[in-house]
Amino acid sequence: EDKVVQSPLSLVVHEGDTVTLNCSYEVTNFRSLLWYKQEKKAPTFLFMLTSSGIEKKSGRLSSILDKKELFSILNITATQTGDSAVYLCADAGNNRKLIWGLGTSLAVNP
Amino acid sequence: GAGVSQTPSNKVTEKGKYVELRCDPISGHTALYWYRQSLGQGPEFLIYFQGTGAADDSGLPNDRFFAVRPEGSVSTLKIQRTERGDSAVYLCASSATVGGSEAFFGQGTRLTVV
């Protein structure tokens, strides 16, 4: 059965800290791995990763995929209180539907 | 439209009633997904459409749930004889292609069955 596992489930840091969120996956017919940030209702798209070893960056956020070890990490540097959210990882695996992890709940304290 | 639009944003209904949730995807997106999300959980897949057809409806929990997308654009998720356990946020997403491109989400419909 396809699955996506995220760790840690929750994390509390202080502003300015750097965090690394993990996502491991076991899927058949891997297509892409997606990261989303969810603050209220709807997840907002962050990154799509399809190739191993190529880092994607957007401001203080970056992400990379390791297709050999079947995981991805999301890094956030110099965290701010506005980064507080649930970060979701999803894989567009078998049957092409998104397989979601449970998310990492990040709280950034001032 | 500019983004995925879902209506209503909130719906409170009595147990046993019928509800319809609407999703208007990004123009030109062929793939449309429905998910539901309970507190503290990741989105749970319900169904996805490729064009007008339901390509995979394996996530629909039972026959009280049904979804349509008659013209390949707007989709409606229909829930009959609602139960309290149906209370959740129902999320719709669309993508340009299935699986190979990012999916963009609407703001969701918070359904509360009392």
XYZ file of C-alpha atoms in Angstrom:
224
model
C 0.000 0.000 0.000
C 1.338 3.417 -0.918
C 2.184 5.605 2.048
C 3.836 8.863 2.996
C 5.286 9.402 6.465
C 6.254 12.776 7.833
C 8.358 13.593 10.843
C 8.303 15.115 13.289
C 4.552 15.387 13.774
C 5.010 18.637 15.636
C 7.796 21.072 16.276
C 8.155 24.220 18.368
C 11.011 26.613 17.650
C 11.982 30.227 18.270
C 12.122 32.904 15.636
C 15.397 32.782 13.787
C 15.880 29.047 14.153
C 16.357 26.746 11.172
C 14.082 23.744 10.839
C 14.193 20.603 8.744
C 11.030 18.677 8.038
C 11.160 15.128 6.763
C 9.011 13.180 4.370
C 9.578 9.552 3.419
C 7.496 7.707 0.887
C 6.769 4.244 -0.383
C 4.828 4.351 -3.587
C 4.614 2.459 -6.812
C 5.085 4.418 -10.010
C 6.521 7.537 -8.417
C 5.760 10.695 -10.368
C 6.423 13.675 -8.142
C 6.564 14.754 -4.537
C 4.758 17.872 -3.426
C 5.090 20.121 -0.388
C 2.241 22.279 0.855
C 1.759 24.767 3.671
C -1.611 24.732 5.394
C -2.499 27.598 7.697
C -6.280 27.668 7.823
C -8.325 25.640 5.447
C -6.612 25.124 2.135
C -3.083 23.868 1.533
C -0.993 26.258 -0.504
C 1.546 24.864 -2.897
C 5.246 25.213 -2.073
C 7.320 22.849 -4.202
C 7.088 20.016 -6.646
C 10.070 17.672 -6.832
C 10.591 15.122 -9.544
C 14.360 14.770 -9.846
C 16.802 13.559 -7.250
C 19.417 15.904 -5.868
C 18.107 19.139 -7.352
C 17.324 21.698 -4.685
C 14.328 23.940 -5.125
C 14.364 27.281 -3.339
C 11.852 29.958 -2.596
C 13.102 32.643 -0.256
C 13.901 31.049 3.077
C 12.386 27.721 2.068
C 14.164 25.004 0.186
C 13.518 21.370 -0.557
C 15.335 18.432 -2.031
C 14.436 14.900 -3.057
C 16.405 11.674 -2.710
C 14.816 9.058 -4.950
C 17.272 6.382 -3.921
C 16.488 6.652 -0.221
C 12.866 7.641 -0.900
C 12.666 10.813 1.119
C 12.489 14.544 0.862
C 13.310 17.347 3.260
C 11.927 20.828 3.578
C 14.224 23.400 5.149
C 13.158 26.729 6.545
C 15.913 29.112 7.593
C 15.565 32.159 9.845
C 12.053 31.125 10.818
C 9.386 33.744 11.452
C 6.099 33.540 13.329
C 4.338 33.611 9.968
C 5.900 30.256 9.163
C 3.696 28.652 11.805
C 1.500 26.185 9.947
C 1.060 22.541 9.118
C 3.428 21.429 6.377
C 2.093 18.621 4.254
C 3.951 16.310 1.954
C 2.175 14.419 -0.803
C 3.161 11.975 -3.473
C 1.436 11.625 -6.809
C 1.889 7.892 -6.751
C 0.031 4.939 -8.102
C -3.327 5.669 -9.728
C -2.236 9.300 -9.885
C -4.096 10.419 -6.803
C -2.169 12.322 -4.186
C -1.053 10.272 -1.198
C -0.687 12.535 1.821
C 1.336 12.407 4.975
C -0.220 13.518 8.259
C 1.766 16.726 8.219
C 4.216 18.444 10.542
C 2.719 21.104 12.752
C 5.275 23.880 13.123
C 4.933 26.573 15.771
C 7.397 29.461 15.670
C 7.447 31.454 18.881
C 8.602 35.068 19.002
C -10.998 31.970 -12.797
C -7.838 33.024 -11.019
C -7.986 30.245 -8.471
C -10.058 27.305 -7.341
C -13.341 28.475 -5.899
C -15.478 26.449 -3.512
C -18.943 27.259 -2.299
C -20.302 27.488 0.252
C -17.381 28.184 2.558
C -19.387 26.895 5.511
C -22.419 24.649 5.636
C -24.353 23.523 8.679
C -26.962 20.883 8.063
C -29.110 18.561 10.074
C -28.443 14.851 10.216
C -30.246 13.076 7.420
C -30.338 16.030 5.028
C -28.861 16.224 1.549
C -26.024 18.634 0.733
C -24.204 19.736 -2.387
C -20.735 21.229 -2.378
C -19.505 23.057 -5.437
C -16.021 23.399 -6.872
C -15.042 25.724 -9.694
C -11.503 24.795 -10.804
C -8.851 26.881 -12.468
C -9.822 27.437 -16.067
C -8.269 24.873 -18.369
C -7.320 22.416 -15.642
C -8.317 18.958 -16.706
C -7.789 17.166 -13.406
C -10.040 17.855 -10.427
C -9.724 16.246 -7.019
C -11.983 16.074 -3.992
C -10.556 15.490 -0.529
C -11.904 15.734 2.953
C -9.876 16.631 5.968
C -10.602 16.102 9.616
C -8.818 17.989 12.357
C -5.212 16.909 12.731
C -5.264 14.699 9.671
C -3.905 15.027 6.183
C -6.380 15.313 3.326
C -8.219 12.065 2.624
C -8.715 11.302 -1.035
C -12.301 10.936 -2.208
C -12.428 11.088 -5.998
C -10.702 12.609 -8.963
C -11.859 13.523 -12.431
C -9.946 13.612 -15.653
C -12.175 15.770 -17.811
C -15.781 14.762 -17.316
C -15.161 11.231 -16.162
C -14.411 10.000 -12.669
C -11.022 8.390 -13.167
C -10.831 7.084 -9.610
C -13.657 7.146 -7.079
C -12.154 4.597 -4.733
C -12.005 7.074 -1.872
C -15.728 7.696 -1.642
C -16.620 6.200 1.730
C -20.015 4.775 0.766
C -22.882 5.165 -1.656
C -24.178 8.258 0.114
C -21.374 10.171 -1.572
C -21.450 11.024 -5.253
C -19.682 13.575 -7.422
C -20.211 14.843 -10.938
C -18.413 17.041 -13.402
C -20.773 17.093 -16.375
C -18.962 19.598 -18.575
C -15.424 18.958 -17.469
C -15.205 22.136 -15.431
C -17.366 22.728 -12.341
C -17.810 19.754 -10.061
C -20.406 19.046 -7.414
C -19.931 16.697 -4.496
C -23.255 15.376 -3.259
C -23.860 13.783 0.107
C -27.163 12.103 0.863
C -28.582 11.332 4.296
C -25.753 13.161 6.026
C -24.347 11.769 9.244
C -22.443 13.534 12.006
C -19.311 11.671 10.941
C -19.442 13.461 7.603
C -18.454 16.689 9.359
C -15.109 17.785 7.951
C -13.532 20.296 5.625
C -14.075 19.262 2.029
C -11.247 20.390 -0.208
C -11.210 20.613 -3.954
C -8.071 20.910 -6.028
C -7.309 21.130 -9.708
C -4.205 20.607 -11.771
C -3.293 21.068 -15.393
C -2.522 17.383 -15.758
C -3.015 14.377 -13.556
C -0.209 13.608 -11.135
C 2.580 15.334 -12.971
C 1.889 18.912 -11.998
C 1.079 20.755 -8.841
C -2.479 20.787 -7.615
C -4.004 24.058 -6.449
C -6.569 23.993 -3.710
C -9.699 25.927 -3.046
C -10.400 27.298 0.406
C -12.593 24.353 1.228
C -16.101 23.934 2.532
C -16.469 23.319 6.235
C -19.402 20.955 6.617
C -20.965 20.533 10.030
C -23.701 17.968 10.504
C -25.689 18.518 13.686
